[in-house]
Amino acid sequence: MNDTLPVLDIIRKHMLRFEADALVDAVMLLARNGKLPPGTRLPRINDMTEALGLSTSTISRAWSSLVQMGIIETRRRGGTFIAAPVEATSYRLKGVSRTAFIHHLAPGYPDPNLQVDLKPLLIRVAEEGKFHGYPGKDQISEPLREAVLARIGYTPDRMLLDTEIIGALPRILQALGHRGAAIGIGNPEFALYKSIIKQAGMTPAPITFSRTGYDLVEIESALKSGVRVLLLQTRVQNPTGFLVPTENLAHIANLLKAYDATAIEVDHHGNLAPEAPIRLASLAPEHVILMSAFSKEIHPDIRVSAITGPAMIMERISVWRSGGEWVSAINAKLLEIALTDAHVASTVKQARHEYAARRNIFIQRFATAGIEIHSAAGLCLWIPVRSEEDTVLRLAAQSISVARGSAYLAAKNEGQEHVFLSLGGLRENSEYLSQRILEASLVLPPDMGYFA
């Protein structure tokens, strides 16, 4: 008896067309709305072929896309099943207990004590705001527009406000790419980008990133192979904390123009980074969508991103928002006040200096052991270690959480191992934690002792 026949019937009823993309869409919808819950066994490819009139290669192609998107999983000799959802940030604490930490350094969060107090700003929102409801949808006040333009250093064709970057990015990818498209990303890279790209049915195409910026030979090779969208962090790169040289940006701008490609440029850190007026978008404005976030420098509850770029692409992005993701006048006014308030600017400046002081404690501590830390800005520390596995486990035993560097790799790297931590979690414990982390980083795998 074939117990997957009812499942096959449900899938068939939800297919608008009998082709690979329609099969992917149907299974994805049924998994996400719960009609095919996690653990549901899916029909064999031969049964699908017979029932749907599709070739085995077509079914296999659809199954491959769904595996990549994390919708289904294939168990060796056990069949294919709807996969259980995985927490997006599980990479941070992979392999260690989540409950035993006193010092939480793995999440890339800012220090709450260094962020802006929103209460006086909210009072001003209530007193100064004008709330027009639906007729005011997508309106951007002139003070807010001018404040954003002053930050980004160029004048784009169009600007819109959206949810925070992680929420807005899937819609931008949909506007620029298609299922199966390859998206160029850094290696290492912010781990959630890989997940978002895969969930969109696209494939990450890794590009080596280092202190000198993105590897230009690899970018051109990717563009020659058909990659038409790059996802880049061009001020402070997460997870490394490296600054991207202006010369590197200039070369990337020329490549975008030469191959008629588009870059999604992301700025998570804002004024937590040193002054750097040159952005990729200012060098190739017709080929770049710039996403600017404000939650790390101002406050996590300001869940707004400013998106700027050329009119044609911005129109597609606006259409993909489907009318439901516009930013309320309350949030827009709060952002306007935050970006134009002198006390807020002073608070952000103080936070930048404090993070720099914490970073320098680590840089100097590791220098005593002949180890260089090259992180230069923002919240990220990218620390070289002899054994990622042992460093993470030894620190966990001391109630200190750091994230594995391998979780941020878009492709395997046989070179130097690293761990990641956020300066925001250090608080007043930078001296103590820098020593504990240095000691853990010096440990070789079992039976190999310490290195000097």
PDB file of C-alpha atoms in Angstrom, residues 182-445:
ATOM      1  CA  ALA A 182      23.372  32.655  -8.695  1.00  0.00           C
ATOM      2  CA  ILE A 183      23.960  35.582  -6.311  1.00  0.00           C
ATOM      3  CA  GLY A 184      27.525  36.675  -5.627  1.00  0.00           C
ATOM      4  CA  ILE A 185      28.269  37.018  -1.888  1.00  0.00           C
ATOM      5  CA  GLY A 186      31.377  37.428   0.215  1.00  0.00           C
ATOM      6  CA  ASN A 187      33.255  34.528   1.746  1.00  0.00           C
ATOM      7  CA  PRO A 188      33.049  34.822   4.740  1.00  0.00           C
ATOM      8  CA  GLU A 189      29.636  36.490   4.879  1.00  0.00           C
ATOM      9  CA  PHE A 190      26.813  37.276   7.297  1.00  0.00           C
ATOM     10  CA  ALA A 191      25.291  33.806   7.707  1.00  0.00           C
ATOM     11  CA  LEU A 192      21.647  34.849   7.280  1.00  0.00           C
ATOM     12  CA  TYR A 193      22.341  36.050   3.737  1.00  0.00           C
ATOM     13  CA  LYS A 194      23.057  32.486   2.640  1.00  0.00           C
ATOM     14  CA  SER A 195      19.782  31.308   4.159  1.00  0.00           C
ATOM     15  CA  ILE A 196      17.755  34.112   2.573  1.00  0.00           C
ATOM     16  CA  ILE A 197      19.261  33.448  -0.853  1.00  0.00           C
ATOM     17  CA  LYS A 198      18.561  29.722  -0.614  1.00  0.00           C
ATOM     18  CA  GLN A 199      14.999  30.273   0.630  1.00  0.00           C
ATOM     19  CA  ALA A 200      14.418  32.387  -2.476  1.00  0.00           C
ATOM     20  CA  GLY A 201      15.443  29.404  -4.596  1.00  0.00           C
ATOM     21  CA  MET A 202      18.708  31.057  -5.592  1.00  0.00           C
ATOM     22  CA  THR A 203      22.311  29.903  -5.170  1.00  0.00           C
ATOM     23  CA  PRO A 204      25.087  31.733  -3.272  1.00  0.00           C
ATOM     24  CA  ALA A 205      28.188  32.231  -5.437  1.00  0.00           C
ATOM     25  CA  PRO A 206      31.086  32.800  -3.011  1.00  0.00           C
ATOM     26  CA  ILE A 207      33.624  35.584  -3.596  1.00  0.00           C
ATOM     27  CA  THR A 208      36.683  35.694  -1.361  1.00  0.00           C
ATOM     28  CA  PHE A 209      36.709  38.659   1.019  1.00  0.00           C
ATOM     29  CA  SER A 210      39.792  39.845   2.908  1.00  0.00           C
ATOM     30  CA  ARG A 211      41.382  43.002   4.314  1.00  0.00           C
ATOM     31  CA  THR A 212      41.982  44.212   0.755  1.00  0.00           C
ATOM     32  CA  GLY A 213      38.288  43.898  -0.091  1.00  0.00           C
ATOM     33  CA  TYR A 214      36.449  41.580  -2.455  1.00  0.00           C
ATOM     34  CA  ASP A 215      38.539  39.463  -4.827  1.00  0.00           C
ATOM     35  CA  LEU A 216      38.214  41.272  -8.158  1.00  0.00           C
ATOM     36  CA  VAL A 217      39.336  38.291 -10.243  1.00  0.00           C
ATOM     37  CA  GLU A 218      36.617  36.151  -8.659  1.00  0.00           C
ATOM     38  CA  ILE A 219      33.992  38.866  -9.185  1.00  0.00           C
ATOM     39  CA  GLU A 220      34.841  39.146 -12.875  1.00  0.00           C
ATOM     40  CA  SER A 221      34.871  35.356 -13.225  1.00  0.00           C
ATOM     41  CA  ALA A 222      31.399  35.198 -11.638  1.00  0.00           C
ATOM     42  CA  LEU A 223      30.103  37.930 -13.935  1.00  0.00           C
ATOM     43  CA  LYS A 224      31.540  36.158 -16.981  1.00  0.00           C
ATOM     44  CA  SER A 225      29.764  32.962 -15.905  1.00  0.00           C
ATOM     45  CA  GLY A 226      26.389  34.729 -15.842  1.00  0.00           C
ATOM     46  CA  VAL A 227      26.051  36.078 -12.289  1.00  0.00           C
ATOM     47  CA  ARG A 228      24.170  39.377 -12.547  1.00  0.00           C
ATOM     48  CA  VAL A 229      23.514  40.235  -8.895  1.00  0.00           C
ATOM     49  CA  LEU A 230      26.078  40.774  -6.133  1.00  0.00           C
ATOM     50  CA  LEU A 231      25.215  41.154  -2.438  1.00  0.00           C
ATOM     51  CA  LEU A 232      27.975  43.191  -0.807  1.00  0.00           C
ATOM     52  CA  GLN A 233      28.726  44.925   2.494  1.00  0.00           C
ATOM     53  CA  THR A 234      30.949  47.835   1.584  1.00  0.00           C
ATOM     54  CA  ARG A 235      31.642  49.865   4.719  1.00  0.00           C
ATOM     55  CA  VAL A 236      32.003  47.461   7.636  1.00  0.00           C
ATOM     56  CA  GLN A 237      31.795  43.825   6.618  1.00  0.00           C
ATOM     57  CA  ASN A 238      30.036  41.375   8.921  1.00  0.00           C
ATOM     58  CA  PRO A 239      31.489  39.070  10.305  1.00  0.00           C
ATOM     59  CA  THR A 240      35.060  40.326   9.829  1.00  0.00           C
ATOM     60  CA  GLY A 241      34.764  43.965  10.876  1.00  0.00           C
ATOM     61  CA  PHE A 242      37.055  44.860   7.963  1.00  0.00           C
ATOM     62  CA  LEU A 243      36.713  48.182   6.158  1.00  0.00           C
ATOM     63  CA  VAL A 244      36.438  47.942   2.354  1.00  0.00           C
ATOM     64  CA  PRO A 245      39.050  50.122   0.588  1.00  0.00           C
ATOM     65  CA  THR A 246      37.699  52.795  -1.767  1.00  0.00           C
ATOM     66  CA  GLU A 247      40.014  51.494  -4.513  1.00  0.00           C
ATOM     67  CA  ASN A 248      38.326  48.091  -4.278  1.00  0.00           C
ATOM     68  CA  LEU A 249      34.894  49.735  -4.605  1.00  0.00           C
ATOM     69  CA  ALA A 250      36.037  51.695  -7.665  1.00  0.00           C
ATOM     70  CA  HIS A 251      37.102  48.491  -9.431  1.00  0.00           C
ATOM     71  CA  ILE A 252      33.821  46.776  -8.525  1.00  0.00           C
ATOM     72  CA  ALA A 253      31.882  49.770  -9.909  1.00  0.00           C
ATOM     73  CA  ASN A 254      33.727  49.433 -13.217  1.00  0.00           C
ATOM     74  CA  LEU A 255      32.941  45.711 -13.388  1.00  0.00           C
ATOM     75  CA  LEU A 256      29.235  46.341 -12.726  1.00  0.00           C
ATOM     76  CA  LYS A 257      29.153  48.801 -15.613  1.00  0.00           C
ATOM     77  CA  ALA A 258      31.134  46.549 -17.946  1.00  0.00           C
ATOM     78  CA  TYR A 259      28.866  43.526 -17.397  1.00  0.00           C
ATOM     79  CA  ASP A 260      25.596  45.421 -16.848  1.00  0.00           C
ATOM     80  CA  ALA A 261      25.218  43.798 -13.418  1.00  0.00           C
ATOM     81  CA  THR A 262      23.584  45.031 -10.212  1.00  0.00           C
ATOM     82  CA  ALA A 263      24.924  45.115  -6.665  1.00  0.00           C
ATOM     83  CA  ILE A 264      22.848  45.159  -3.494  1.00  0.00           C
ATOM     84  CA  GLU A 265      24.982  47.261  -1.178  1.00  0.00           C
ATOM     85  CA  VAL A 266      24.254  46.829   2.533  1.00  0.00           C
ATOM     86  CA  ASP A 267      25.193  49.189   5.370  1.00  0.00           C
ATOM     87  CA  HIS A 268      24.266  47.708   8.753  1.00  0.00           C
ATOM     88  CA  HIS A 269      26.490  49.931  10.899  1.00  0.00           C
ATOM     89  CA  GLY A 270      25.731  53.494   9.805  1.00  0.00           C
ATOM     90  CA  ASN A 271      27.585  56.015  11.952  1.00  0.00           C
ATOM     91  CA  LEU A 272      29.074  53.311  14.149  1.00  0.00           C
ATOM     92  CA  ALA A 273      31.629  53.094  11.349  1.00  0.00           C
ATOM     93  CA  PRO A 274      34.295  55.755  10.819  1.00  0.00           C
ATOM     94  CA  GLU A 275      33.482  58.492   8.356  1.00  0.00           C
ATOM     95  CA  ALA A 276      33.531  56.933   4.900  1.00  0.00           C
ATOM     96  CA  PRO A 277      31.518  59.046   2.458  1.00  0.00           C
ATOM     97  CA  ILE A 278      32.354  56.906  -0.578  1.00  0.00           C
ATOM     98  CA  ARG A 279      29.840  54.163  -1.208  1.00  0.00           C
ATOM     99  CA  LEU A 280      29.627  51.834  -4.170  1.00  0.00           C
ATOM    100  CA  ALA A 281      26.274  53.409  -5.032  1.00  0.00           C
ATOM    101  CA  SER A 282      27.930  56.803  -5.518  1.00  0.00           C
ATOM    102  CA  LEU A 283      30.409  55.260  -7.982  1.00  0.00           C
ATOM    103  CA  ALA A 284      27.856  53.299 -10.042  1.00  0.00           C
ATOM    104  CA  PRO A 285      24.419  54.751  -9.198  1.00  0.00           C
ATOM    105  CA  GLU A 286      22.649  53.042 -12.113  1.00  0.00           C
ATOM    106  CA  HIS A 287      23.888  49.630 -11.010  1.00  0.00           C
ATOM    107  CA  VAL A 288      23.473  49.653  -7.215  1.00  0.00           C
ATOM    108  CA  ILE A 289      20.625  49.281  -4.739  1.00  0.00           C
ATOM    109  CA  LEU A 290      21.787  50.691  -1.401  1.00  0.00           C
ATOM    110  CA  MET A 291      20.158  49.432   1.802  1.00  0.00           C
ATOM    111  CA  SER A 292      20.857  51.508   4.921  1.00  0.00           C
ATOM    112  CA  ALA A 293      19.893  50.242   8.394  1.00  0.00           C
ATOM    113  CA  PHE A 294      19.661  52.127  11.687  1.00  0.00           C
ATOM    114  CA  SER A 295      18.995  49.505  14.369  1.00  0.00           C
ATOM    115  CA  LYS A 296      22.596  48.843  15.436  1.00  0.00           C
ATOM    116  CA  GLU A 297      23.625  52.480  15.808  1.00  0.00           C
ATOM    117  CA  ILE A 298      20.366  53.962  17.153  1.00  0.00           C
ATOM    118  CA  HIS A 299      18.089  51.247  18.561  1.00  0.00           C
ATOM    119  CA  PRO A 300      16.877  47.750  17.552  1.00  0.00           C
ATOM    120  CA  ASP A 301      13.254  48.909  17.776  1.00  0.00           C
ATOM    121  CA  ILE A 302      13.765  51.242  14.824  1.00  0.00           C
ATOM    122  CA  ARG A 303      13.018  48.505  12.309  1.00  0.00           C
ATOM    123  CA  VAL A 304      13.321  50.668   9.213  1.00  0.00           C
ATOM    124  CA  SER A 305      15.690  50.569   6.248  1.00  0.00           C
ATOM    125  CA  ALA A 306      16.161  53.263   3.628  1.00  0.00           C
ATOM    126  CA  ILE A 307      16.448  51.778   0.134  1.00  0.00           C
ATOM    127  CA  THR A 308      17.823  53.901  -2.701  1.00  0.00           C
ATOM    128  CA  GLY A 309      18.661  53.217  -6.323  1.00  0.00           C
ATOM    129  CA  PRO A 310      17.829  53.657 -10.017  1.00  0.00           C
ATOM    130  CA  ALA A 311      14.193  54.269 -10.910  1.00  0.00           C
ATOM    131  CA  MET A 312      13.625  51.148 -13.008  1.00  0.00           C
ATOM    132  CA  ILE A 313      14.847  48.732 -10.342  1.00  0.00           C
ATOM    133  CA  MET A 314      13.191  50.650  -7.506  1.00  0.00           C
ATOM    134  CA  GLU A 315       9.858  50.374  -9.307  1.00  0.00           C
ATOM    135  CA  ARG A 316      10.201  46.579  -9.434  1.00  0.00           C
ATOM    136  CA  ILE A 317      11.074  46.493  -5.740  1.00  0.00           C
ATOM    137  CA  SER A 318       8.030  48.615  -4.929  1.00  0.00           C
ATOM    138  CA  VAL A 319       5.780  46.240  -6.878  1.00  0.00           C
ATOM    139  CA  TRP A 320       7.201  43.198  -5.078  1.00  0.00           C
ATOM    140  CA  ARG A 321       6.288  44.730  -1.730  1.00  0.00           C
ATOM    141  CA  SER A 322       2.651  43.985  -2.640  1.00  0.00           C
ATOM    142  CA  GLY A 323       1.385  46.997  -0.710  1.00  0.00           C
ATOM    143  CA  GLY A 324       1.736  45.438   2.734  1.00  0.00           C
ATOM    144  CA  GLU A 325       5.248  46.354   3.821  1.00  0.00           C
ATOM    145  CA  TRP A 326       5.067  50.141   3.869  1.00  0.00           C
ATOM    146  CA  VAL A 327       6.538  51.860   6.904  1.00  0.00           C
ATOM    147  CA  SER A 328       4.088  53.610   9.235  1.00  0.00           C
ATOM    148  CA  ALA A 329       4.249  57.380   9.710  1.00  0.00           C
ATOM    149  CA  ILE A 330       5.080  56.731  13.375  1.00  0.00           C
ATOM    150  CA  ASN A 331       8.253  54.815  12.525  1.00  0.00           C
ATOM    151  CA  ALA A 332       9.187  57.231   9.757  1.00  0.00           C
ATOM    152  CA  LYS A 333       8.835  60.231  12.098  1.00  0.00           C
ATOM    153  CA  LEU A 334      10.842  58.442  14.777  1.00  0.00           C
ATOM    154  CA  LEU A 335      13.634  57.842  12.283  1.00  0.00           C
ATOM    155  CA  GLU A 336      13.493  61.455  11.086  1.00  0.00           C
ATOM    156  CA  ILE A 337      13.885  62.785  14.621  1.00  0.00           C
ATOM    157  CA  ALA A 338      16.666  60.310  15.423  1.00  0.00           C
ATOM    158  CA  LEU A 339      18.667  61.287  12.331  1.00  0.00           C
ATOM    159  CA  THR A 340      18.325  65.022  12.939  1.00  0.00           C
ATOM    160  CA  ASP A 341      18.755  65.188  16.726  1.00  0.00           C
ATOM    161  CA  ALA A 342      22.140  66.438  18.015  1.00  0.00           C
ATOM    162  CA  HIS A 343      21.919  64.424  21.233  1.00  0.00           C
ATOM    163  CA  VAL A 344      21.356  61.225  19.249  1.00  0.00           C
ATOM    164  CA  ALA A 345      24.417  62.000  17.099  1.00  0.00           C
ATOM    165  CA  SER A 346      26.461  62.531  20.260  1.00  0.00           C
ATOM    166  CA  THR A 347      25.254  59.232  21.755  1.00  0.00           C
ATOM    167  CA  VAL A 348      26.183  57.331  18.600  1.00  0.00           C
ATOM    168  CA  LYS A 349      29.626  58.960  18.566  1.00  0.00           C
ATOM    169  CA  GLN A 350      30.215  57.926  22.180  1.00  0.00           C
ATOM    170  CA  ALA A 351      29.162  54.359  21.348  1.00  0.00           C
ATOM    171  CA  ARG A 352      31.574  54.273  18.401  1.00  0.00           C
ATOM    172  CA  HIS A 353      34.441  55.358  20.671  1.00  0.00           C
ATOM    173  CA  GLU A 354      33.522  52.793  23.332  1.00  0.00           C
ATOM    174  CA  TYR A 355      33.419  49.952  20.807  1.00  0.00           C
ATOM    175  CA  ALA A 356      36.796  51.102  19.471  1.00  0.00           C
ATOM    176  CA  ALA A 357      38.223  50.998  23.002  1.00  0.00           C
ATOM    177  CA  ARG A 358      36.934  47.443  23.526  1.00  0.00           C
ATOM    178  CA  ARG A 359      38.341  46.392  20.150  1.00  0.00           C
ATOM    179  CA  ASN A 360      41.747  47.836  21.009  1.00  0.00           C
ATOM    180  CA  ILE A 361      41.862  45.859  24.254  1.00  0.00           C
ATOM    181  CA  PHE A 362      41.554  42.650  22.225  1.00  0.00           C
ATOM    182  CA  ILE A 363      43.990  43.788  19.549  1.00  0.00           C
ATOM    183  CA  GLN A 364      46.626  44.643  22.149  1.00  0.00           C
ATOM    184  CA  ARG A 365      46.019  41.497  24.215  1.00  0.00           C
ATOM    185  CA  PHE A 366      46.396  39.210  21.197  1.00  0.00           C
ATOM    186  CA  ALA A 367      49.438  41.144  19.991  1.00  0.00           C
ATOM    187  CA  THR A 368      51.265  40.000  23.134  1.00  0.00           C
ATOM    188  CA  ALA A 369      51.003  36.461  21.711  1.00  0.00           C
ATOM    189  CA  GLY A 370      52.035  37.563  18.221  1.00  0.00           C
ATOM    190  CA  ILE A 371      48.486  37.272  16.854  1.00  0.00           C
ATOM    191  CA  GLU A 372      47.019  40.027  14.710  1.00  0.00           C
ATOM    192  CA  ILE A 373      43.323  40.941  14.801  1.00  0.00           C
ATOM    193  CA  HIS A 374      42.445  43.015  11.740  1.00  0.00           C
ATOM    194  CA  SER A 375      38.858  43.987  12.615  1.00  0.00           C
ATOM    195  CA  ALA A 376      38.771  47.781  12.379  1.00  0.00           C
ATOM    196  CA  ALA A 377      35.210  49.063  12.829  1.00  0.00           C
ATOM    197  CA  GLY A 378      31.664  48.311  13.905  1.00  0.00           C
ATOM    198  CA  LEU A 379      30.625  45.601  16.351  1.00  0.00           C
ATOM    199  CA  CYS A 380      32.401  42.592  14.844  1.00  0.00           C
ATOM    200  CA  LEU A 381      35.574  40.899  16.040  1.00  0.00           C
ATOM    201  CA  TRP A 382      37.006  38.205  13.744  1.00  0.00           C
ATOM    202  CA  ILE A 383      39.564  36.342  15.816  1.00  0.00           C
ATOM    203  CA  PRO A 384      42.107  33.879  14.395  1.00  0.00           C
ATOM    204  CA  VAL A 385      42.364  30.629  16.379  1.00  0.00           C
ATOM    205  CA  ARG A 386      44.268  27.385  16.073  1.00  0.00           C
ATOM    206  CA  SER A 387      41.179  25.249  16.497  1.00  0.00           C
ATOM    207  CA  GLU A 388      37.675  26.631  16.087  1.00  0.00           C
ATOM    208  CA  GLU A 389      36.140  23.535  17.657  1.00  0.00           C
ATOM    209  CA  ASP A 390      38.281  23.579  20.763  1.00  0.00           C
ATOM    210  CA  THR A 391      38.073  27.347  21.213  1.00  0.00           C
ATOM    211  CA  VAL A 392      34.275  27.302  21.165  1.00  0.00           C
ATOM    212  CA  LEU A 393      33.995  24.343  23.550  1.00  0.00           C
ATOM    213  CA  ARG A 394      36.617  25.608  26.008  1.00  0.00           C
ATOM    214  CA  LEU A 395      34.926  28.999  26.183  1.00  0.00           C
ATOM    215  CA  ALA A 396      31.513  27.371  26.582  1.00  0.00           C
ATOM    216  CA  ALA A 397      32.896  25.538  29.613  1.00  0.00           C
ATOM    217  CA  GLN A 398      33.635  29.002  31.070  1.00  0.00           C
ATOM    218  CA  SER A 399      30.108  30.287  30.300  1.00  0.00           C
ATOM    219  CA  ILE A 400      31.341  32.353  27.315  1.00  0.00           C
ATOM    220  CA  SER A 401      29.606  32.027  23.952  1.00  0.00           C
ATOM    221  CA  VAL A 402      31.339  32.851  20.670  1.00  0.00           C
ATOM    222  CA  ALA A 403      30.283  31.830  17.151  1.00  0.00           C
ATOM    223  CA  ARG A 404      32.164  29.452  14.895  1.00  0.00           C
ATOM    224  CA  GLY A 405      33.842  31.209  11.987  1.00  0.00           C
ATOM    225  CA  SER A 406      32.972  28.318   9.663  1.00  0.00           C
ATOM    226  CA  ALA A 407      29.280  29.189  10.044  1.00  0.00           C
ATOM    227  CA  TYR A 408      29.953  32.353   8.044  1.00  0.00           C
ATOM    228  CA  LEU A 409      31.720  30.672   5.140  1.00  0.00           C
ATOM    229  CA  ALA A 410      29.862  30.517   1.834  1.00  0.00           C
ATOM    230  CA  ALA A 411      32.390  27.922   0.657  1.00  0.00           C
ATOM    231  CA  LYS A 412      34.878  25.706   2.472  1.00  0.00           C
ATOM    232  CA  ASN A 413      38.154  27.368   3.351  1.00  0.00           C
ATOM    233  CA  GLU A 414      41.201  25.338   4.328  1.00  0.00           C
ATOM    234  CA  GLY A 415      43.050  28.410   5.648  1.00  0.00           C
ATOM    235  CA  GLN A 416      43.103  30.133   9.028  1.00  0.00           C
ATOM    236  CA  GLU A 417      40.262  29.224  11.403  1.00  0.00           C
ATOM    237  CA  HIS A 418      38.356  31.977  13.224  1.00  0.00           C
ATOM    238  CA  VAL A 419      35.697  32.647  15.813  1.00  0.00           C
ATOM    239  CA  PHE A 420      33.326  35.599  15.806  1.00  0.00           C
ATOM    240  CA  LEU A 421      32.155  37.727  18.691  1.00  0.00           C
ATOM    241  CA  SER A 422      30.247  40.970  19.112  1.00  0.00           C
ATOM    242  CA  LEU A 423      31.777  43.897  20.969  1.00  0.00           C
ATOM    243  CA  GLY A 424      28.267  44.688  22.171  1.00  0.00           C
ATOM    244  CA  GLY A 425      28.274  41.728  24.547  1.00  0.00           C
ATOM    245  CA  LEU A 426      31.496  42.613  26.355  1.00  0.00           C
ATOM    246  CA  ARG A 427      30.141  45.368  28.607  1.00  0.00           C
ATOM    247  CA  GLU A 428      32.704  46.176  31.314  1.00  0.00           C
ATOM    248  CA  ASN A 429      34.382  42.763  30.980  1.00  0.00           C
ATOM    249  CA  SER A 430      36.685  43.411  28.011  1.00  0.00           C
ATOM    250  CA  GLU A 431      39.948  42.873  29.935  1.00  0.00           C
ATOM    251  CA  TYR A 432      38.800  39.628  31.549  1.00  0.00           C
ATOM    252  CA  LEU A 433      37.193  38.227  28.395  1.00  0.00           C
ATOM    253  CA  SER A 434      40.088  39.132  26.116  1.00  0.00           C
ATOM    254  CA  GLN A 435      42.414  37.059  28.319  1.00  0.00           C
ATOM    255  CA  ARG A 436      40.049  34.072  28.483  1.00  0.00           C
ATOM    256  CA  ILE A 437      39.490  34.125  24.728  1.00  0.00           C
ATOM    257  CA  LEU A 438      43.206  34.486  24.002  1.00  0.00           C
ATOM    258  CA  GLU A 439      43.970  31.456  26.147  1.00  0.00           C
ATOM    259  CA  ALA A 440      41.270  29.407  24.410  1.00  0.00           C
ATOM    260  CA  SER A 441      42.436  30.499  20.948  1.00  0.00           C
ATOM    261  CA  LEU A 442      45.987  29.303  21.647  1.00  0.00           C
ATOM    262  CA  VAL A 443      44.897  25.728  22.271  1.00  0.00           C
ATOM    263  CA  LEU A 444      45.573  23.172  19.566  1.00  0.00           C
ATOM    264  CA  PRO A 445      43.348  20.122  19.053  1.00  0.00           C
TER     265      PRO A 445
END
